Every structure is written in structure tokens, then in C-alpha cells.
Amino acid sequence: MLSIRNLKVSIKGKEILKGINLEVKAGEVHAIMGPNGTGKSTLAYVIAGREGYEVTEGEIIFKGRNILGLSAEERACEGLFLGFQYPVEIPGVSITNFLRTAINEQRKYKGLDPVPATEFLARMEEKKKLLELQEKLASRSVNEGFSGGEKKKNEIFQMAMLEPMLAILDETDSGLDIDALRIVASGVNKLRRPDNSTIVITHYQRLLEYIVPDVVHVLFDGRIVKSGGKELALLLEEKGYEWIRKES
Amino acid sequence: MEKDQNNILEEVTNSDYKYGFYTDIEMDTAPVGLCEDTVRFISAKKNEPEWMLEFRLKAYRHWLTLTEPTWAHLHHPPIQYQDIIFYAAPKRKKELKSLDEVDPELIETFNKLGISLDEQKKLSGVAVDAVIDSVSVKTTFSDTLSKYGVIFCSFSDAVQNHPDLVKQYMGSVVPSNDNFFAALNSAVFSDGSFCYIPKGVRCPVELSTYFRINAANTGQFERTLIVADEGAYVSYMEGCTAPMRDENQLHAAIVEIVAMKDAEVKYSTVQNWYPGNKKGEGGIYNFVTKRGICKGSHSKISWTQVETGSAITWKYPSVVLMGDNSVGEFYSVAVTNNFQQADTGSKMIHLGKNTKSTIISKGISAGQSNNSYRGLVKVIKRAENARNFSQCDSLLLGDKCGAHTYPYIKAENHTSIIEHEATTSKISDDQLFYCKQRGISSESAIGLIVNGYAKEVLMHLPMEFAVEAQKLLAISLEGSVG
Ligand SMILES: Nc1ncnc2c1ncn2[C@@H]1O[C@H](COP(=O)(O)OP(=O)(O)OP(=O)(O)O)[C@@H](O)[C@H]1O
Ligand SMILES: [Mg+2]
């Protein structure tokens, strides 16, 4: 699904990612943990194709193809989804209109006709139920005036609607209350299929009790310094990052 | 009736209806420039009664004493009034055989707007053969109107057939000496629309210039008069979303609205005149005087406008709130791109007690354009408990464009409440990336964000206009972000 080889990335001349290697297979869930400011979001943005980052070395292979030359929207249309750490407000644009536009643009990319209105609305209903969303949320403007938790839920709702091949969820658990966390996690689990993959970026082992990862990575100062099974997350929770610092 | 039908037929079948006048006059043109004889010539050509000629001459003589206003935030080379032909008989444009002969860029725009093939042909001057439908639509339309006693015709027809109404109301809202461009229009106006809704009648259909009998292009000096008698209601739509090209660079229109007691007039405009090319060459200069008067108590006038075209827009749709408890509204989206300039806004003049006005203005500037809001809220001494709320927002795309706000407030009554809010924002990279990450291209993302920004205004447009206006906004800003 995704393989990143020796990826080095700078922002304004300062190197942030210093040679990342990562291999995610279809059907797998990977977790990335690590202290603040080590480059987790940067990695997510670079995979998603955000401008303003200088890739100085390495490659990102998605579905067998180097995507570094593709624009953000092309990558999205290829099946890449990013759940934002800080979702953006778009005043006056309803979630319904936003998602319909997104789905139709993705369909256009694939040479398909726009989604019929009834089919679209049925899908909205189905996914709203999956995430136990309030009825009126979809008619509100994208993220405008949403609480922190509502914003995160809305990210997963969009993921459910867009059905990506690879979803990167950047701290989707931060700001969620216990019930919301359970709903979001069970949503993610229900959307899991043998042919799609998920990368969750998180600070909390708790999320990984709900979304059980196949592999846990520790990102430290722009490098993945340790990878292991889900027990690694427990160990981190117990010992903190000092322990890794000493080891690496 | 039969004459009308013939005109309809002619309009629909005639490939250059867009550029022609309503009657089949001989091919002749007024001499270049403007003098008293030009005014007499126009009046004679239109077979006008003496009083109409007098009105024109008085306006002309006053115009001579005026100079062009210079207070607007607009820059253009001086207009050479003596080089303009103020009256020209219709030019026969070469008839095109098929859409293949039309500028592909124009066709692309039509397609994006979702304009039907037949409509495309009409707009671009290709001969259309299917007329049956249009004729029956037209007939049903005028049948309906006459049943209700609604008068809806060209201004010239009104001068001939309803002289008393015209005499009574023409110039009563925008006097011929109101301003430089109003005086010019009053002297040389070519044609326009006239609309009268009798007492207590709720006009059952949206009146649009598209359906106007004799709806041929009224040239560069258009004049519209709408009168809603006591308790009447009408929604009137002007313009169309399709790009309008015109050989005439200078346009100076007048729109007058009169609302009697308990009457309501909703006036919606989509203005998409040719804005000039990407280098800022060519394009229409649009100097418009639009004003309504809420004459009776509890009357209401709303202006809603979407301005995307013209090289220069100078336009301040206003409401004089004379009747007690009357209401004035102004909702505007003005887009400027490339080298376009717009100086637009509204005036709300509170004369009556408990009068209320709302101004919502959304400016969107891109490229190297300049977009100014200019508004006046005036409350006179006797206008107790007047209220105004104004909100003027500017959205900037890129850093080479300009947005300016000039709100003027004159309140002479201390019981009035006047609120003014203004914001300036930009489309952020974060917003664009968020959209792109969902698979939405930059162009669509801008369209989406801009439409969201303008939503408060667009929702006041009649349904069929609103959908087209949304597409138009997106198209007008194409290529504005790299
Ligand atoms: N646009 C930018 N300009 C300058 N520095 C940046 C920019 N974006 C990120 N950085 C820097 O890059 C480093 C990595 O940031 P990043 O957001 O990827 O961290 P993170 O691991 O996601 O942290 P957190 O756990 O707090 O979310 C930080 O030092 C940050 O300040
Ligand atoms: Mg982060």
C-alpha cells in the first residue's frame, strides 16, 4: 500500500524529517507515536502532498507508484485521506455540499459521472448512523463553530463518506470524550477492510486499545527509532520517551 | 397582442436580437457626438410626444452644466463624449451558421454555466429554428400578466400606451438633474422596461428582462421604471449570467422604483458585462443610478445584486424610506478580477418613523483589481426610531488587489440605532489544502469557499438565478490563484 524510503524533508532550509522508512501493507493498521515537535504531522502533510515542504531525498510509493510528483488533490483522488490534527473552518459551506463536491471531483478523476442525489443522501444517512452523528450537523458549515470533539468526529465522518484506501489520522483522539472516542474508534474498525490501511498518529495508548495496531512506530527527532507490536505503546506509556532517548 | 407576437417571433428568430432595437427602423445613425439635435433626433426616431422631448432637452441642458464625478475610487482615461454615437440603428451582424463558428472560450463558459444549446445559439448569434416553444411560453406569460392587470412592456411602448403613468413617475425618484450620468441618460436613453403592478396584486411570476415583450437590447442608455401600487408585490430580475458583450463601452442606466403603501418590490440583478481582457484592455464602463422610494407606510424595497462583469462599475442602489415603518434592503456581491474596478454600495435615506434598513455587502477582489464599498446611511431629524444594520466584508485573493470601505453615516435623530460591521479576510492556504486533500481542485475549492462567503447574499436571489449565480462566481475567479 505505502512504502516510504529514506524520506528527508526540510522546511525553509531546516531539516525536519531525517530519513524516514515505513512500510504499510494492505489491511494493516500502523500507529505512530512520539514527542511533540518531532515531525509526525509533517510526515502526514508530506504524504498528503501539502506545498511548502522541500523533499530533499527519498520517495513515497503509494499503490506501487511514486506519488511525489502528484498534487494533493490527485493523491486524494488516488485514495489517500488525511484526518487533520486541526480541522479547518470553511464558513458558509455546508458539510453536505462540501462532501458532494469532494465525491464528485474524485469520481470525475476516475472518469465516473456525478453521484446520483438519492445515492449520496442514502450514504450520508448510513455513515451518520455509523458515527452516531447529530442529524443537523451535516447542514452546518464545515467545522464552523464546532467543538473540538465535533471537529474530530467530522473528520472520521468524511473518511467514512470518501472510503479511502489509506487513511492517516493525525491525533484524531485528542479532544474526544470517552464516549466519542469509543464511537470514533468503532467507526474506524467497521471501515477496516482487507484492502485498505490506516495510520493513526496518537499520543495515547488508550486509543490503541480500541483500534488495535499491527505495528507501533516511535518517531523521534525526524527518524523512526523504534518499531514493534502493540506492547510498545504500553511500554511508552509506562516509561515515557526518556527511555527511547537513552536507547537511540 | 398580434403585434407583440410578431415581435416575439422576431426576437427569437432574429439572430442579432441582442443588438437590435424593437422596431424595424431604417438603417441610420445619429451624427457622432452629443448636441441638442442629437436629442431631438432620438426623440423623433422614437416618435415621442412633445412632453418626452421636453424632458430629454431639459436633462440635456442641465447635463451641459455638470462635470463627471471624480470622488469614486476609479481610474479610467477621460470619456470622450463627443466621439460617441448616441443613437444607432441595429447593425446586422453576420449570421453564424453553427456554434462551431463561435469563440470556443465563450462556448466553454456557456457549458460551465449549464446554458442549453438553443440558448447558447441565441446568445452568440447563431440562427435558431425551434420557435414554437418560446412563442407559447411568451403567450402564456403575457396572458397571465394581463389577467392580473400587470403592465410589463418596453419603456418606449409605455411612453406611447401609458403616457399618464410614465409622466407621473418618470424622474420622480431619480430626477434628471440628479447626477452627471443620470442627466446623460435622461437626455439620450434608448429604451428599457416599464412595469406597473396595480393595487393589491401580487404579481404571480418573476418578471425578468428575458421575458419582456420586445426584450431586444436596449442599448447603452437603459431606463427602467417599476411602480408597485398599494399592497402590490413584484419580484423583478435584471440581466443574465451569460457573458454579455457589447460594442458600446459606456453604459449609463437608470432604474427607478416606487413602492406605495404596503407594497413590496424585490429587484435582483446579475451583471456580467464584458470586463475587458486579462491585461485590462477594453471592457464596459458601467455607471448606473438605481434608486427606489418607499413612498407609503409599511412598504419595502430590496436590492440584490451579483456584480461580476464590467471594467468599471459605479453603482449605488439606494432606498429613500419615506413612509413610516418602511424597509430598505441591499444585498450585494461584487467580484473584481484582473484589472476590474468596482465602486459600489448603497444609500439608505431614513425620512419616516420606525424605518429599517439592512446593508450586506460582500466584496471579492482578485488579480490586480480594486473593489470599494461606498455607503451612506442618513437619518433625518423627524425619523424617530430608525434602524440600520450594515455589514461590509471584503475577501482578498492574492496580494495585488485592493479592497476599500467608505461608510458614511449622518444621523440627526438620537433615537436611531446604526450598526456597522466590517471585516477583511483572505482565503487561507489551510482552507485550500483542506479542500484539496479531499480531492477538490484549487479552482473548485475557490468556487466553494467564495460561494460560502457570499451565501448570505445569494440566498436572497430567486432560486433559478441563485444556482446560476453560484456557478458564475466560481467562473469569474478562475485562474485567480496559481
Ligand atoms: N510551516 C512551518 N514552518 C516552520 N517550522 C515548522 C513548520 N511546520 C512545522 N515546523 C516545525 O517542524 C517540527 C515538526 O512539527 P510537527 O507539526 O510535524 O510536529 P508533531 O510531531 O506533529 O508535533 P505534535 O505532537 O505537537 O503535533 C516542529 O519543530 C515545528 O515547529
Ligand atoms: Mg502534530
PDB file of C-alpha atoms in Angstrom, chain A residues 18-192:
ATOM      1  CA  LYS A  18      15.791  12.975   8.510  1.00  0.00           C
ATOM      2  CA  GLY A  19      15.375   9.733   6.611  1.00  0.00           C
ATOM      3  CA  ILE A  20      12.045   8.031   7.264  1.00  0.00           C
ATOM      4  CA  ASN A  21      11.472   4.407   6.293  1.00  0.00           C
ATOM      5  CA  LEU A  22       7.980   2.995   6.589  1.00  0.00           C
ATOM      6  CA  GLU A  23       6.182   0.033   5.061  1.00  0.00           C
ATOM      7  CA  VAL A  24       2.401  -0.294   5.388  1.00  0.00           C
ATOM      8  CA  LYS A  25       0.669  -3.275   3.773  1.00  0.00           C
ATOM      9  CA  ALA A  26      -2.961  -3.553   2.710  1.00  0.00           C
ATOM     10  CA  GLY A  27      -5.234  -4.403   5.638  1.00  0.00           C
ATOM     11  CA  GLU A  28      -2.777  -3.163   8.260  1.00  0.00           C
ATOM     12  CA  VAL A  29      -3.122  -0.545  10.967  1.00  0.00           C
ATOM     13  CA  HIS A  30       0.025   1.298  11.988  1.00  0.00           C
ATOM     14  CA  ALA A  31       0.410   3.678  14.895  1.00  0.00           C
ATOM     15  CA  ILE A  32       2.956   6.479  15.028  1.00  0.00           C
ATOM     16  CA  MET A  33       3.810   7.929  18.406  1.00  0.00           C
ATOM     17  CA  GLY A  34       6.442  10.398  19.506  1.00  0.00           C
ATOM     18  CA  PRO A  35       7.070  13.576  21.462  1.00  0.00           C
ATOM     19  CA  ASN A  36       5.734  16.981  20.418  1.00  0.00           C
ATOM     20  CA  GLY A  37       7.506  18.612  17.520  1.00  0.00           C
ATOM     21  CA  THR A  38       9.268  15.513  16.211  1.00  0.00           C
ATOM     22  CA  GLY A  39       7.669  15.669  12.780  1.00  0.00           C
ATOM     23  CA  LYS A  40       4.568  13.443  12.920  1.00  0.00           C
ATOM     24  CA  SER A  41       2.236  15.987  11.353  1.00  0.00           C
ATOM     25  CA  THR A  42       4.956  16.996   8.918  1.00  0.00           C
ATOM     26  CA  LEU A  43       5.171  13.406   7.739  1.00  0.00           C
ATOM     27  CA  ALA A  44       1.395  13.253   7.328  1.00  0.00           C
ATOM     28  CA  TYR A  45       1.333  16.511   5.353  1.00  0.00           C
ATOM     29  CA  VAL A  46       4.170  15.447   3.082  1.00  0.00           C
ATOM     30  CA  ILE A  47       2.431  12.158   2.299  1.00  0.00           C
ATOM     31  CA  ALA A  48      -0.758  14.104   1.549  1.00  0.00           C
ATOM     32  CA  GLY A  49       1.099  16.494  -0.758  1.00  0.00           C
ATOM     33  CA  ARG A  50       0.919  19.785   1.060  1.00  0.00           C
ATOM     34  CA  GLU A  51       3.013  22.532  -0.526  1.00  0.00           C
ATOM     35  CA  GLY A  52       5.784  24.346   1.290  1.00  0.00           C
ATOM     36  CA  TYR A  53       7.835  21.288   2.176  1.00  0.00           C
ATOM     37  CA  GLU A  54      11.096  20.545   0.459  1.00  0.00           C
ATOM     38  CA  VAL A  55      11.662  16.850  -0.152  1.00  0.00           C
ATOM     39  CA  THR A  56      15.423  16.636  -0.427  1.00  0.00           C
ATOM     40  CA  GLU A  57      15.736  12.881  -0.678  1.00  0.00           C
ATOM     41  CA  GLY A  58      13.766   9.667  -0.817  1.00  0.00           C
ATOM     42  CA  GLU A  59      10.477   8.533  -2.277  1.00  0.00           C
ATOM     43  CA  ILE A  60       6.881   7.826  -1.308  1.00  0.00           C
ATOM     44  CA  ILE A  61       5.396   4.840  -3.117  1.00  0.00           C
ATOM     45  CA  PHE A  62       1.614   4.590  -2.878  1.00  0.00           C
ATOM     46  CA  LYS A  63      -0.123   1.675  -4.595  1.00  0.00           C
ATOM     47  CA  GLY A  64       3.084   0.883  -6.472  1.00  0.00           C
ATOM     48  CA  ARG A  65       3.705   4.389  -7.784  1.00  0.00           C
ATOM     49  CA  ASN A  66       5.902   7.254  -6.638  1.00  0.00           C
ATOM     50  CA  ILE A  67       3.431   9.992  -5.755  1.00  0.00           C
ATOM     51  CA  LEU A  68       5.887  12.800  -5.048  1.00  0.00           C
ATOM     52  CA  GLY A  69       5.052  14.367  -8.416  1.00  0.00           C
ATOM     53  CA  LEU A  70       1.306  14.323  -7.792  1.00  0.00           C
ATOM     54  CA  SER A  71      -0.710  17.248  -6.441  1.00  0.00           C
ATOM     55  CA  ALA A  72      -2.590  16.975  -3.164  1.00  0.00           C
ATOM     56  CA  GLU A  73      -5.931  16.615  -4.961  1.00  0.00           C
ATOM     57  CA  GLU A  74      -4.567  13.890  -7.237  1.00  0.00           C
ATOM     58  CA  ARG A  75      -3.313  11.954  -4.239  1.00  0.00           C
ATOM     59  CA  ALA A  76      -6.706  12.325  -2.580  1.00  0.00           C
ATOM     60  CA  CYS A  77      -8.387  11.042  -5.728  1.00  0.00           C
ATOM     61  CA  GLU A  78      -5.991   8.095  -5.703  1.00  0.00           C
ATOM     62  CA  GLY A  79      -7.429   7.156  -2.313  1.00  0.00           C
ATOM     63  CA  LEU A  80      -5.369   8.989   0.264  1.00  0.00           C
ATOM     64  CA  PHE A  81      -7.121  10.620   3.204  1.00  0.00           C
ATOM     65  CA  LEU A  82      -5.786  12.812   5.980  1.00  0.00           C
ATOM     66  CA  GLY A  83      -7.731  13.353   9.174  1.00  0.00           C
ATOM     67  CA  PHE A  84      -6.428  16.750  10.289  1.00  0.00           C
ATOM     68  CA  GLN A  85      -4.987  17.456  13.711  1.00  0.00           C
ATOM     69  CA  TYR A  86      -6.536  20.912  13.405  1.00  0.00           C
ATOM     70  CA  PRO A  87      -9.526  20.738  11.048  1.00  0.00           C
ATOM     71  CA  VAL A  88     -10.134  23.969   9.123  1.00  0.00           C
ATOM     72  CA  GLU A  89     -13.320  26.048   9.146  1.00  0.00           C
ATOM     73  CA  ILE A  90     -14.981  26.881   5.832  1.00  0.00           C
ATOM     74  CA  PRO A  91     -17.749  29.396   6.573  1.00  0.00           C
ATOM     75  CA  GLY A  92     -20.963  29.183   4.585  1.00  0.00           C
ATOM     76  CA  VAL A  93     -20.167  25.800   3.013  1.00  0.00           C
ATOM     77  CA  SER A  94     -22.376  23.023   4.339  1.00  0.00           C
ATOM     78  CA  ILE A  95     -20.857  19.628   5.055  1.00  0.00           C
ATOM     79  CA  THR A  96     -23.318  18.162   2.581  1.00  0.00           C
ATOM     80  CA  ASN A  97     -22.232  20.486  -0.202  1.00  0.00           C
ATOM     81  CA  PHE A  98     -18.567  20.041   0.679  1.00  0.00           C
ATOM     82  CA  LEU A  99     -18.734  16.264   0.605  1.00  0.00           C
ATOM     83  CA  ARG A 100     -20.816  16.124  -2.542  1.00  0.00           C
ATOM     84  CA  THR A 101     -18.253  18.329  -4.260  1.00  0.00           C
ATOM     85  CA  ALA A 102     -15.396  16.164  -2.979  1.00  0.00           C
ATOM     86  CA  ILE A 103     -17.031  12.903  -4.012  1.00  0.00           C
ATOM     87  CA  ASN A 104     -17.907  14.209  -7.443  1.00  0.00           C
ATOM     88  CA  GLU A 105     -14.424  15.581  -8.046  1.00  0.00           C
ATOM     89  CA  GLN A 106     -12.980  12.213  -7.065  1.00  0.00           C
ATOM     90  CA  ARG A 107     -15.440  10.483  -9.377  1.00  0.00           C
ATOM     91  CA  LYS A 108     -14.585  12.835 -12.208  1.00  0.00           C
ATOM     92  CA  TYR A 109     -10.920  11.929 -11.740  1.00  0.00           C
ATOM     93  CA  LYS A 110     -11.863   8.293 -12.173  1.00  0.00           C
ATOM     94  CA  GLY A 111     -13.984   9.059 -15.224  1.00  0.00           C
ATOM     95  CA  LEU A 112     -17.285   8.481 -13.426  1.00  0.00           C
ATOM     96  CA  ASP A 113     -20.468  10.539 -13.582  1.00  0.00           C
ATOM     97  CA  PRO A 114     -21.531  12.578 -10.540  1.00  0.00           C
ATOM     98  CA  VAL A 115     -23.108  10.562  -7.765  1.00  0.00           C
ATOM     99  CA  PRO A 116     -26.915  10.497  -8.007  1.00  0.00           C
ATOM    100  CA  ALA A 117     -28.504  12.636  -5.293  1.00  0.00           C
ATOM    101  CA  THR A 118     -30.512   9.796  -3.748  1.00  0.00           C
ATOM    102  CA  GLU A 119     -27.486   7.521  -3.547  1.00  0.00           C
ATOM    103  CA  PHE A 120     -25.464  10.296  -1.964  1.00  0.00           C
ATOM    104  CA  LEU A 121     -28.106  11.081   0.637  1.00  0.00           C
ATOM    105  CA  ALA A 122     -28.521   7.412   1.487  1.00  0.00           C
ATOM    106  CA  ARG A 123     -24.789   7.140   2.055  1.00  0.00           C
ATOM    107  CA  MET A 124     -24.886  10.224   4.272  1.00  0.00           C
ATOM    108  CA  GLU A 125     -27.611   8.642   6.385  1.00  0.00           C
ATOM    109  CA  GLU A 126     -25.765   5.366   6.703  1.00  0.00           C
ATOM    110  CA  LYS A 127     -22.491   6.988   7.779  1.00  0.00           C
ATOM    111  CA  LYS A 128     -24.200   9.401  10.140  1.00  0.00           C
ATOM    112  CA  LYS A 129     -25.624   6.392  11.935  1.00  0.00           C
ATOM    113  CA  LEU A 130     -22.262   4.667  11.983  1.00  0.00           C
ATOM    114  CA  LEU A 131     -20.762   7.619  13.834  1.00  0.00           C
ATOM    115  CA  GLU A 132     -23.871   8.437  15.842  1.00  0.00           C
ATOM    116  CA  LEU A 133     -23.816  11.962  14.433  1.00  0.00           C
ATOM    117  CA  GLN A 134     -26.443  14.539  15.202  1.00  0.00           C
ATOM    118  CA  GLU A 135     -28.967  14.934  12.423  1.00  0.00           C
ATOM    119  CA  LYS A 136     -28.367  18.640  11.954  1.00  0.00           C
ATOM    120  CA  LEU A 137     -24.582  18.503  11.836  1.00  0.00           C
ATOM    121  CA  ALA A 138     -24.476  17.863   8.089  1.00  0.00           C
ATOM    122  CA  SER A 139     -26.325  21.056   7.279  1.00  0.00           C
ATOM    123  CA  ARG A 140     -23.914  23.160   9.285  1.00  0.00           C
ATOM    124  CA  SER A 141     -20.922  24.858   7.689  1.00  0.00           C
ATOM    125  CA  VAL A 142     -17.739  22.793   7.610  1.00  0.00           C
ATOM    126  CA  ASN A 143     -16.233  22.935  11.114  1.00  0.00           C
ATOM    127  CA  GLU A 144     -17.591  26.424  11.745  1.00  0.00           C
ATOM    128  CA  GLY A 145     -18.335  26.807  15.420  1.00  0.00           C
ATOM    129  CA  PHE A 146     -17.780  23.092  16.006  1.00  0.00           C
ATOM    130  CA  SER A 147     -16.415  21.997  19.347  1.00  0.00           C
ATOM    131  CA  GLY A 148     -13.016  20.317  19.310  1.00  0.00           C
ATOM    132  CA  GLY A 149     -14.596  16.886  19.570  1.00  0.00           C
ATOM    133  CA  GLU A 150     -17.195  17.612  16.877  1.00  0.00           C
ATOM    134  CA  LYS A 151     -14.425  18.616  14.507  1.00  0.00           C
ATOM    135  CA  LYS A 152     -12.630  15.304  15.017  1.00  0.00           C
ATOM    136  CA  LYS A 153     -15.830  13.323  14.596  1.00  0.00           C
ATOM    137  CA  ASN A 154     -16.477  15.227  11.393  1.00  0.00           C
ATOM    138  CA  GLU A 155     -13.075  14.154  10.083  1.00  0.00           C
ATOM    139  CA  ILE A 156     -13.962  10.494  10.558  1.00  0.00           C
ATOM    140  CA  PHE A 157     -17.381  11.104   9.041  1.00  0.00           C
ATOM    141  CA  GLN A 158     -15.687  12.481   5.932  1.00  0.00           C
ATOM    142  CA  MET A 159     -13.375   9.494   5.853  1.00  0.00           C
ATOM    143  CA  ALA A 160     -16.387   7.190   6.015  1.00  0.00           C
ATOM    144  CA  MET A 161     -18.018   9.062   3.132  1.00  0.00           C
ATOM    145  CA  LEU A 162     -14.911   9.113   0.936  1.00  0.00           C
ATOM    146  CA  GLU A 163     -13.873   5.494   1.571  1.00  0.00           C
ATOM    147  CA  PRO A 164     -10.116   5.973   1.105  1.00  0.00           C
ATOM    148  CA  MET A 165      -7.523   3.245   0.526  1.00  0.00           C
ATOM    149  CA  LEU A 166      -5.142   4.765   3.045  1.00  0.00           C
ATOM    150  CA  ALA A 167      -6.256   6.985   5.901  1.00  0.00           C
ATOM    151  CA  ILE A 168      -3.806   8.914   8.040  1.00  0.00           C
ATOM    152  CA  LEU A 169      -5.466  10.086  11.247  1.00  0.00           C
ATOM    153  CA  ASP A 170      -3.439  12.810  12.924  1.00  0.00           C
ATOM    154  CA  GLU A 171      -4.336  12.899  16.615  1.00  0.00           C
ATOM    155  CA  THR A 172      -7.977  12.217  15.908  1.00  0.00           C
ATOM    156  CA  ASP A 173      -8.362  11.072  19.514  1.00  0.00           C
ATOM    157  CA  SER A 174      -7.218  14.361  21.061  1.00  0.00           C
ATOM    158  CA  GLY A 175     -10.181  16.293  22.374  1.00  0.00           C
ATOM    159  CA  LEU A 176     -12.637  13.409  22.240  1.00  0.00           C
ATOM    160  CA  ASP A 177     -14.566  12.445  25.351  1.00  0.00           C
ATOM    161  CA  ILE A 178     -14.676   8.795  26.372  1.00  0.00           C
ATOM    162  CA  ASP A 179     -17.926   8.032  24.557  1.00  0.00           C
ATOM    163  CA  ALA A 180     -16.878   9.878  21.423  1.00  0.00           C
ATOM    164  CA  LEU A 181     -13.552   8.040  21.460  1.00  0.00           C
ATOM    165  CA  ARG A 182     -15.355   4.704  21.573  1.00  0.00           C
ATOM    166  CA  ILE A 183     -17.731   5.713  18.744  1.00  0.00           C
ATOM    167  CA  VAL A 184     -14.940   7.059  16.543  1.00  0.00           C
ATOM    168  CA  ALA A 185     -12.758   4.005  17.151  1.00  0.00           C
ATOM    169  CA  SER A 186     -15.568   1.596  16.417  1.00  0.00           C
ATOM    170  CA  GLY A 187     -16.330   3.584  13.259  1.00  0.00           C
ATOM    171  CA  VAL A 188     -12.725   3.223  12.132  1.00  0.00           C
ATOM    172  CA  ASN A 189     -12.833  -0.503  12.920  1.00  0.00           C
ATOM    173  CA  LYS A 190     -16.026  -1.018  10.952  1.00  0.00           C
ATOM    174  CA  LEU A 191     -14.473   0.712   7.974  1.00  0.00           C
ATOM    175  CA  ARG A 192     -11.452  -1.595   8.043  1.00  0.00           C
TER     176      ARG A 192
END
